[in-house]
Amino acid sequence: MMVHGPNGAGYPIRRWTVDTDLSAVTWILTIGPRMKDRTRVVSAGRLENPKSGSVNPPVHHTSTVLFPTVEAYLKARSKSFEVSIYGRLGTPTSAALETALCEIEGGFRTLVTSSGMAAITVALGAFLSSGDHLLMVDTVYDPVRSLCDRVLTRMGIRVSYYDPLVGAGIAELITRETRMVYVESPGSLTFEVQDVPAISHAAHQRGVLIAMDNTWSTPLNFNVFNHDIDISLQSLSKYVGGHSDLVMGAVTTTEPLHRDVRRMGALLGTCPGPDDCFLAQRGMRTLPARLRQHQDSGLTIASWLAGRPEVSRVLHPALSSDPGHAIWRRDFSGAGGLFGVVLKPVSDRAVHAMLDGYEHFGIGVSWGGFESLVIPTSPERYRTATAWTADGPTVRYYIGLEDVDDLIADLERGFNRLRAA
Ligand SMILES: *Cc1c(COP(=O)(O)O)cnc(C)c1O
């Protein structure tokens, strides 16, 4: 079966296709044309559907897959990494999304999961065993910290947290038992930028795997595989979904690791439903345009906030005043709309008055949708290797697709409430 796109001079890409003999999804390597990111996002994973001219993949609600003969069934079963014989192992709808995401990332293969946390659990579960040591960044997304402290340690995995600014110094923390280094850059809540190339170099010199949570950047703003990372993790609930209406995740790896990841996903049963896969793929098509707008509006508002007398510091690596700016500029090609603000010392009551009265900033976790959000944060609660010592309260803003003038007017009225409280 053919895939879309001219097969002219190009380079190897991975495609899923529907094998009509096996009535199942199969995986092939083909040659695709060179193209830029925005073109790739539009063309990636577009399976040709022989029965209709639909642009988008059909949504397969599938548990059982039927085979015409025993021979076809046995053949499919023997190719379990290439062919799905059961809904939990993949459907044409999940395969189309995996192909598209993998093509954008440039990894070997992607597994989509029922949440970002499921993607992380699969990746950690696939490679860590009792007796292994995991080096975890101190600024990790805090549910991952709980997963480490409450679950991994019970399974005999030793977890130690390291300073996000450790850089090449990570080498001194690697022991004979260290199996994986985990990075998330910029860090959750406080947005420290890690020197990922220095860390991945040190890890690989010692034969240690390196995994990265790349949700803040998406593959468009930070290319994990160009920075020598083995395992790319994303919550698709954020920018890829993009509309605050789904929870999903993805693990993309290099070639030697993909079978272990797929096996773990299948055994843990972390498969997403087909409707969510469809929505994620639909969200993905407009990702570059949305991300650029989030970045532009986010930077305008971050700069405006940095000039306010109520603000002590804005935590946004794309601002030239940010301590992580030089590394961000070197390694990243953009920023989204999520950043932090440290306020000058002020009462909790005043912060609540400011946040409660916003018209356009909803109070809620998550981000990556079309609408602006805000939450108060407490980074000091989730640090053990480093200390968070800001003198005032911290707030996290997510800048949506509203007009920046309306957002700034809303923020300005908020500061009036803060001062009046
Ligand atoms: C939201 C998030 C996750 C978890 O993703 P879910 O889809 O909510 O499970 C992991 N890492 C980061 C950085 C996130 O923002």
Coordinates of C-alpha atoms and ligand atoms in Angstrom, one line a residue:
M1 CA 0.0 0.0 0.0
M2 CA 1.3 3.5 -0.9
V3 CA 1.8 6.4 1.4
H4 CA 1.2 10.0 0.5
G5 CA 3.9 12.2 -0.9
P6 CA 6.3 11.9 -3.8
N7 CA 9.0 9.3 -3.4
G8 CA 11.7 11.4 -5.0
A9 CA 15.3 11.8 -3.7
G10 CA 15.1 11.9 0.0
Y11 CA 16.0 10.1 3.2
P12 CA 14.7 7.2 5.2
I13 CA 11.4 7.7 7.2
R14 CA 9.2 5.4 9.0
R15 CA 5.6 4.8 7.8
W16 CA 2.8 2.7 9.0
T17 CA 0.5 1.2 6.5
V18 CA -2.5 -1.1 6.5
D19 CA -1.6 -4.6 5.2
T20 CA -4.7 -5.7 3.4
D21 CA -3.6 -9.4 3.4
L22 CA -3.3 -9.4 7.2
S23 CA -6.1 -6.9 7.7
A24 CA -3.7 -5.3 10.2
V25 CA -1.4 -2.5 10.7
T26 CA 2.2 -3.0 9.6
W27 CA 5.3 -1.0 9.7
I28 CA 7.7 -0.2 6.9
L29 CA 10.7 1.8 6.1
T30 CA 10.4 4.0 3.1
I31 CA 12.1 7.0 1.5
G32 CA 10.6 10.4 1.9
P33 CA 11.4 13.8 0.4
R34 CA 13.3 16.4 2.4
M35 CA 11.1 19.1 3.8
K36 CA 11.0 21.7 6.5
D37 CA 9.3 21.2 9.9
R38 CA 6.1 23.0 9.0
T39 CA 5.6 21.0 5.8
R40 CA 6.4 17.8 7.7
V41 CA 3.8 18.5 10.3
V42 CA 1.2 18.7 7.6
S43 CA 2.3 15.7 5.6
A44 CA 3.4 13.3 8.3
G45 CA 1.5 10.1 8.9
R46 CA -1.1 10.6 6.2
L47 CA -2.1 7.0 5.4
E48 CA -3.7 6.5 2.0
N49 CA -7.2 5.2 2.4
P50 CA -8.2 3.2 -0.6
K51 CA -12.0 3.4 0.3
S52 CA -12.4 7.2 0.5
G53 CA -10.6 10.4 -0.2
S54 CA -10.6 11.5 3.4
V55 CA -7.7 13.6 4.4
N56 CA -7.7 12.3 8.0
P57 CA -7.3 8.7 9.2
P58 CA -10.5 6.7 9.9
V59 CA -11.2 6.2 13.6
H60 CA -11.0 2.4 14.3
H61 CA -12.9 1.3 17.4
T62 CA -11.1 -2.0 17.7
S63 CA -10.5 -4.7 20.2
T64 CA -10.6 -7.8 18.0
V65 CA -9.0 -8.0 14.6
L66 CA -10.2 -10.8 12.4
F67 CA -8.0 -12.8 10.1
P68 CA -9.1 -14.6 6.9
T69 CA -7.2 -17.8 7.7
V70 CA -5.2 -19.5 10.5
E71 CA -2.1 -19.0 8.4
A72 CA -2.7 -15.2 8.2
Y73 CA -3.3 -15.1 12.0
L74 CA -0.2 -17.0 12.8
K75 CA 1.9 -14.9 10.5
A76 CA 0.6 -11.7 12.1
R77 CA 1.2 -13.1 15.6
S78 CA 4.8 -13.9 14.7
K79 CA 5.4 -10.3 13.7
S80 CA 4.1 -8.7 17.0
F81 CA 6.4 -5.6 16.8
E82 CA 5.2 -4.8 13.2
V83 CA 1.6 -6.0 13.1
S84 CA -1.1 -5.3 15.6
I85 CA -3.4 -8.3 16.2
Y86 CA -5.4 -6.7 19.0
G87 CA -6.6 -3.2 20.0
R88 CA -4.3 -2.9 23.0
L89 CA -1.3 -3.4 20.7
G90 CA -2.4 -0.6 18.3
T91 CA -5.0 0.3 15.8
P92 CA -4.7 2.0 12.4
T93 CA -5.7 5.2 14.2
S94 CA -2.9 5.0 16.8
A95 CA -0.5 3.9 14.2
A96 CA -1.2 7.0 12.0
L97 CA -0.5 9.3 15.0
E98 CA 2.6 7.4 16.0
T99 CA 4.0 7.6 12.5
A100 CA 3.3 11.3 12.3
L101 CA 4.8 12.1 15.7
C102 CA 7.9 9.9 15.0
E103 CA 8.5 11.6 11.7
I104 CA 8.4 15.0 13.3
E105 CA 10.7 13.9 16.1
G106 CA 13.2 12.1 14.0
G107 CA 13.4 9.1 16.3
F108 CA 13.1 5.5 15.3
R109 CA 9.6 4.8 16.6
T110 CA 6.9 6.3 18.8
L111 CA 4.5 4.6 21.2
V112 CA 1.4 6.7 22.1
T113 CA 0.0 6.2 25.6
S114 CA -3.1 7.0 27.6
S115 CA -1.3 10.0 29.4
G116 CA 2.0 11.7 29.7
M117 CA 2.5 10.0 33.0
A118 CA 1.9 6.6 31.3
A119 CA 4.6 7.5 28.8
I120 CA 7.0 8.2 31.6
T121 CA 6.0 5.1 33.5
V122 CA 6.5 2.9 30.4
A123 CA 9.9 4.4 29.8
L124 CA 11.1 4.0 33.3
G125 CA 9.6 0.5 33.7
A126 CA 11.1 -0.7 30.4
F127 CA 14.7 0.0 31.5
L128 CA 15.0 0.1 35.3
S129 CA 15.3 -3.0 37.4
S130 CA 15.8 -3.7 41.1
G131 CA 19.3 -2.5 42.1
D132 CA 19.5 0.1 39.4
H133 CA 20.2 3.8 40.1
L134 CA 18.2 6.6 38.4
L135 CA 19.6 10.2 38.3
M136 CA 16.5 12.4 38.3
V137 CA 16.5 16.2 37.8
D138 CA 15.4 18.1 40.9
T139 CA 13.0 20.3 38.9
V140 CA 11.1 17.4 37.4
Y141 CA 7.3 17.6 36.9
D142 CA 6.2 16.8 40.5
P143 CA 4.0 13.7 39.9
V144 CA 7.2 12.1 38.4
R145 CA 8.9 12.8 41.7
S146 CA 6.1 11.0 43.5
L147 CA 6.3 8.1 41.1
C148 CA 10.0 7.8 41.9
D149 CA 9.6 8.1 45.7
R150 CA 6.5 6.1 46.1
V151 CA 6.7 3.4 43.5
L152 CA 10.2 3.0 42.0
T153 CA 11.9 2.9 45.4
R154 CA 9.5 0.1 46.5
M155 CA 10.8 -1.9 43.6
G156 CA 14.4 -1.6 44.7
I157 CA 15.3 1.2 42.3
R158 CA 17.5 3.9 43.9
V159 CA 16.6 7.4 42.8
S160 CA 18.8 10.4 43.5
Y161 CA 18.0 14.0 42.6
Y162 CA 20.5 16.3 41.0
D163 CA 20.8 20.1 40.5
P164 CA 19.4 21.1 37.1
L165 CA 22.4 23.3 36.5
V166 CA 24.9 20.4 37.1
G167 CA 26.0 20.3 33.4
A168 CA 29.1 18.1 32.8
G169 CA 29.3 17.6 36.6
I170 CA 26.7 14.9 36.2
A171 CA 29.7 12.6 35.5
E172 CA 30.6 12.7 39.2
L173 CA 27.1 11.5 40.2
I174 CA 27.1 8.5 37.9
T175 CA 27.9 5.2 39.7
R176 CA 28.3 1.7 38.5
E177 CA 24.6 1.1 39.2
T178 CA 23.4 4.1 37.3
R179 CA 21.2 3.0 34.4
M180 CA 19.5 6.2 33.4
V181 CA 19.8 10.0 33.6
Y182 CA 16.5 11.9 33.3
V183 CA 16.3 15.5 32.2
E184 CA 13.5 18.0 31.9
S185 CA 14.4 21.4 30.4
P186 CA 13.3 24.0 31.2
G187 CA 12.4 22.7 34.7
S188 CA 8.9 22.5 35.9
L189 CA 7.6 25.6 37.7
T190 CA 11.0 27.4 37.8
F191 CA 12.2 27.0 34.2
E192 CA 15.9 26.4 34.7
V193 CA 17.6 25.4 31.4
Q194 CA 19.8 22.3 31.6
D195 CA 23.0 21.9 29.6
V196 CA 21.5 18.8 27.8
P197 CA 24.5 18.2 25.4
A198 CA 27.0 18.2 28.3
I199 CA 24.8 15.8 30.3
S200 CA 24.0 13.4 27.5
H201 CA 27.7 13.3 26.6
A202 CA 28.7 12.4 30.1
A203 CA 25.9 9.8 30.4
H204 CA 26.9 8.1 27.1
Q205 CA 30.6 8.0 28.0
R206 CA 29.5 5.8 30.9
G207 CA 27.0 3.8 28.9
V208 CA 24.1 5.3 30.8
L209 CA 20.7 5.9 29.0
I210 CA 19.3 9.4 28.9
A211 CA 15.6 10.3 28.8
M212 CA 14.1 13.7 28.4
D213 CA 10.7 15.2 29.1
N214 CA 10.3 17.5 26.1
T215 CA 6.7 18.6 26.7
W216 CA 7.6 22.3 27.2
S217 CA 9.3 22.6 23.8
T218 CA 7.6 19.9 21.7
P219 CA 9.9 18.5 19.0
L220 CA 9.5 21.7 17.0
N221 CA 11.4 23.9 19.5
F222 CA 13.9 21.3 20.8
N223 CA 15.0 18.3 18.8
V224 CA 15.7 15.6 21.3
F225 CA 17.5 13.3 18.9
N226 CA 19.8 16.0 17.6
H227 CA 21.0 16.3 21.2
D228 CA 21.9 12.7 21.6
I229 CA 19.0 11.7 23.8
D230 CA 17.8 8.0 23.8
I231 CA 14.2 8.4 25.0
S232 CA 11.9 11.4 24.2
L233 CA 8.9 11.8 26.5
Q234 CA 5.9 14.1 25.8
S235 CA 2.6 14.8 27.3
L236 CA 0.4 15.2 24.3
S237 CA -2.3 16.6 26.6
K238 CA -0.5 20.0 26.3
Y239 CA 0.6 21.5 23.0
V240 CA 0.0 18.6 20.6
G241 CA -3.6 18.1 21.7
G242 CA -3.8 21.8 22.0
H243 CA -7.4 22.2 22.9
S244 CA -7.7 21.2 26.6
D245 CA -9.9 18.2 25.6
L246 CA -7.7 15.1 25.8
V247 CA -5.1 13.4 28.0
M248 CA -2.4 11.4 26.2
G249 CA 1.4 10.9 26.0
A250 CA 4.1 9.6 23.7
V251 CA 7.5 7.8 24.1
T252 CA 9.9 8.0 21.1
T253 CA 13.2 6.2 21.1
T254 CA 16.2 5.3 19.1
E255 CA 16.2 1.9 17.3
P256 CA 17.8 -0.3 20.0
L257 CA 15.2 0.7 22.6
H258 CA 11.9 0.6 20.8
R259 CA 11.0 -3.1 21.3
D260 CA 11.4 -2.8 25.1
V261 CA 9.2 0.3 25.1
R262 CA 6.5 -1.4 23.0
R263 CA 6.5 -4.5 25.1
M264 CA 6.2 -2.5 28.3
G265 CA 3.4 -0.4 26.9
A266 CA 1.5 -3.6 25.8
L267 CA 2.0 -5.3 29.2
L268 CA 1.1 -2.3 31.3
G269 CA -1.9 -1.7 29.0
T270 CA -1.4 2.0 28.5
C271 CA -3.0 2.2 25.1
P272 CA -5.0 5.4 24.3
G273 CA -8.5 5.2 22.8
P274 CA -9.0 5.9 19.1
D275 CA -11.0 9.1 19.5
D276 CA -8.2 10.6 21.5
C277 CA -5.7 9.5 18.9
F278 CA -7.7 11.2 16.3
L279 CA -8.0 14.4 18.3
A280 CA -4.3 14.4 19.0
Q281 CA -3.4 14.1 15.3
R282 CA -5.9 16.8 14.5
G283 CA -4.3 19.1 17.1
M284 CA -0.8 18.3 15.8
R285 CA -1.5 19.6 12.3
T286 CA -1.8 23.2 13.6
L287 CA 1.0 22.9 16.2
P288 CA 3.6 25.1 14.4
A289 CA 1.1 28.0 13.9
R290 CA -0.2 27.8 17.5
L291 CA 3.2 27.4 19.1
R292 CA 4.5 30.5 17.3
Q293 CA 1.6 32.6 18.5
H294 CA 1.9 31.3 22.1
Q295 CA 5.6 32.2 21.9
D296 CA 5.0 35.7 20.5
S297 CA 2.2 36.6 23.0
G298 CA 4.1 34.9 25.8
L299 CA 7.2 37.0 25.2
T300 CA 5.3 40.2 24.9
I301 CA 3.5 39.5 28.2
A302 CA 6.7 38.2 30.0
S303 CA 8.6 41.4 29.0
W304 CA 5.6 43.6 30.2
L305 CA 5.5 41.7 33.5
A306 CA 9.3 42.1 34.0
G307 CA 8.8 45.9 33.9
R308 CA 6.1 45.9 36.6
P309 CA 6.9 47.2 40.1
E310 CA 5.0 44.2 41.7
V311 CA 7.2 41.7 40.0
S312 CA 10.6 40.5 41.4
R313 CA 11.6 38.2 38.5
V314 CA 10.1 36.6 35.4
L315 CA 11.2 33.0 34.9
H316 CA 11.3 32.7 31.1
P317 CA 14.5 31.5 29.4
A318 CA 13.7 33.4 26.2
L319 CA 14.1 36.7 28.0
S320 CA 17.7 37.9 27.6
S321 CA 17.9 38.7 31.3
D322 CA 17.2 35.0 32.3
P323 CA 20.2 33.1 33.7
G324 CA 19.4 30.2 31.3
H325 CA 19.1 32.4 28.2
A326 CA 22.5 31.6 26.6
I327 CA 22.0 27.9 26.7
W328 CA 18.4 28.3 25.6
R329 CA 19.5 30.3 22.6
R330 CA 22.2 27.7 21.8
D331 CA 19.9 24.7 21.9
F332 CA 16.3 25.7 21.4
S333 CA 14.6 27.1 18.4
G334 CA 11.6 28.6 20.2
A335 CA 9.6 28.9 23.4
G336 CA 5.9 28.4 24.0
G337 CA 3.6 30.4 26.3
L338 CA 4.4 28.9 29.7
F339 CA 6.5 30.7 32.2
G340 CA 6.8 31.7 35.9
V341 CA 6.7 35.0 37.8
V342 CA 8.2 35.7 41.2
L343 CA 6.3 38.4 42.9
K344 CA 7.7 40.8 45.4
P345 CA 6.8 39.8 49.0
V346 CA 3.1 40.1 49.4
S347 CA 0.4 38.3 51.4
D348 CA -1.3 35.1 50.1
R349 CA -4.6 37.0 50.4
A350 CA -3.4 39.6 47.9
V351 CA -2.2 37.0 45.4
H352 CA -5.6 35.2 45.7
A353 CA -7.4 38.5 45.1
M354 CA -5.3 39.1 42.0
L355 CA -5.8 35.6 40.6
D356 CA -9.5 35.2 41.5
G357 CA -10.6 38.3 39.6
Y358 CA -8.9 37.5 36.3
E359 CA -11.4 37.5 33.4
H360 CA -9.2 35.7 30.8
F361 CA -6.9 33.6 32.9
G362 CA -8.6 30.5 34.2
I363 CA -7.3 29.0 37.4
G364 CA -6.3 25.4 36.6
V365 CA -3.4 23.1 36.0
S366 CA -2.2 21.8 32.6
W367 CA -1.5 24.1 29.7
G368 CA -1.1 23.9 25.9
G369 CA -4.7 24.7 25.1
F370 CA -6.0 27.8 23.3
E371 CA -7.0 29.5 26.6
S372 CA -4.8 31.4 29.1
L373 CA -4.3 29.9 32.6
V374 CA -2.7 30.8 35.9
I375 CA -1.9 29.0 39.1
P376 CA 0.0 29.8 42.3
T377 CA 3.0 27.5 42.6
S378 CA 5.1 26.2 45.5
P379 CA 8.5 25.1 44.0
E380 CA 10.0 24.9 47.5
R381 CA 7.8 21.8 48.2
Y382 CA 9.4 19.8 45.4
R383 CA 13.1 20.3 45.8
T384 CA 15.6 18.1 47.7
A385 CA 18.9 18.5 45.8
T386 CA 18.6 22.3 45.6
A387 CA 16.7 24.9 47.6
W388 CA 14.2 27.4 46.1
T389 CA 14.8 30.6 48.0
A390 CA 12.7 33.3 46.3
D391 CA 11.5 35.9 48.8
G392 CA 8.1 36.4 47.3
P393 CA 5.3 34.0 46.0
T394 CA 5.5 32.4 42.6
V395 CA 2.8 32.2 40.0
R396 CA 2.8 30.3 36.7
Y397 CA 1.2 31.8 33.7
Y398 CA 0.2 30.2 30.4
I399 CA -0.5 32.6 27.6
G400 CA -3.3 31.4 25.3
L401 CA -4.4 32.6 21.9
E402 CA -6.4 35.6 23.1
D403 CA -5.4 39.1 22.0
V404 CA -2.4 40.3 24.1
D405 CA -4.0 43.7 24.6
D406 CA -6.9 42.1 26.4
L407 CA -4.6 39.9 28.4
I408 CA -2.4 42.8 29.5
A409 CA -5.5 44.9 30.5
D410 CA -6.6 41.9 32.6
L411 CA -3.2 41.5 34.2
E412 CA -3.1 45.3 35.0
R413 CA -6.5 45.1 36.7
G414 CA -5.1 42.1 38.7
F415 CA -2.2 44.2 39.9
N416 CA -4.6 46.8 41.1
R417 CA -6.4 44.2 43.1
L418 CA -3.1 42.9 44.5
R419 CA -2.2 46.4 45.7
A420 CA -5.6 47.1 47.1
A421 CA -5.8 43.9 49.1
Ligands
LIG1 C1 1.5 17.5 32.1 C2 2.9 17.0 32.1 C3 3.2 15.7 32.2 C4 2.2 14.6 32.5 O1 1.3 14.5 31.4 P1 -0.2 14.0 31.5 O2 -0.6 13.9 30.1 O3 -1.0 15.0 32.3 O4 -0.1 12.7 32.2 C5 4.5 15.3 32.2 N1 5.5 16.3 32.1 C6 5.2 17.6 32.0 C7 6.4 18.5 31.8 C8 3.9 18.0 32.0 O5 3.7 19.3 31.8

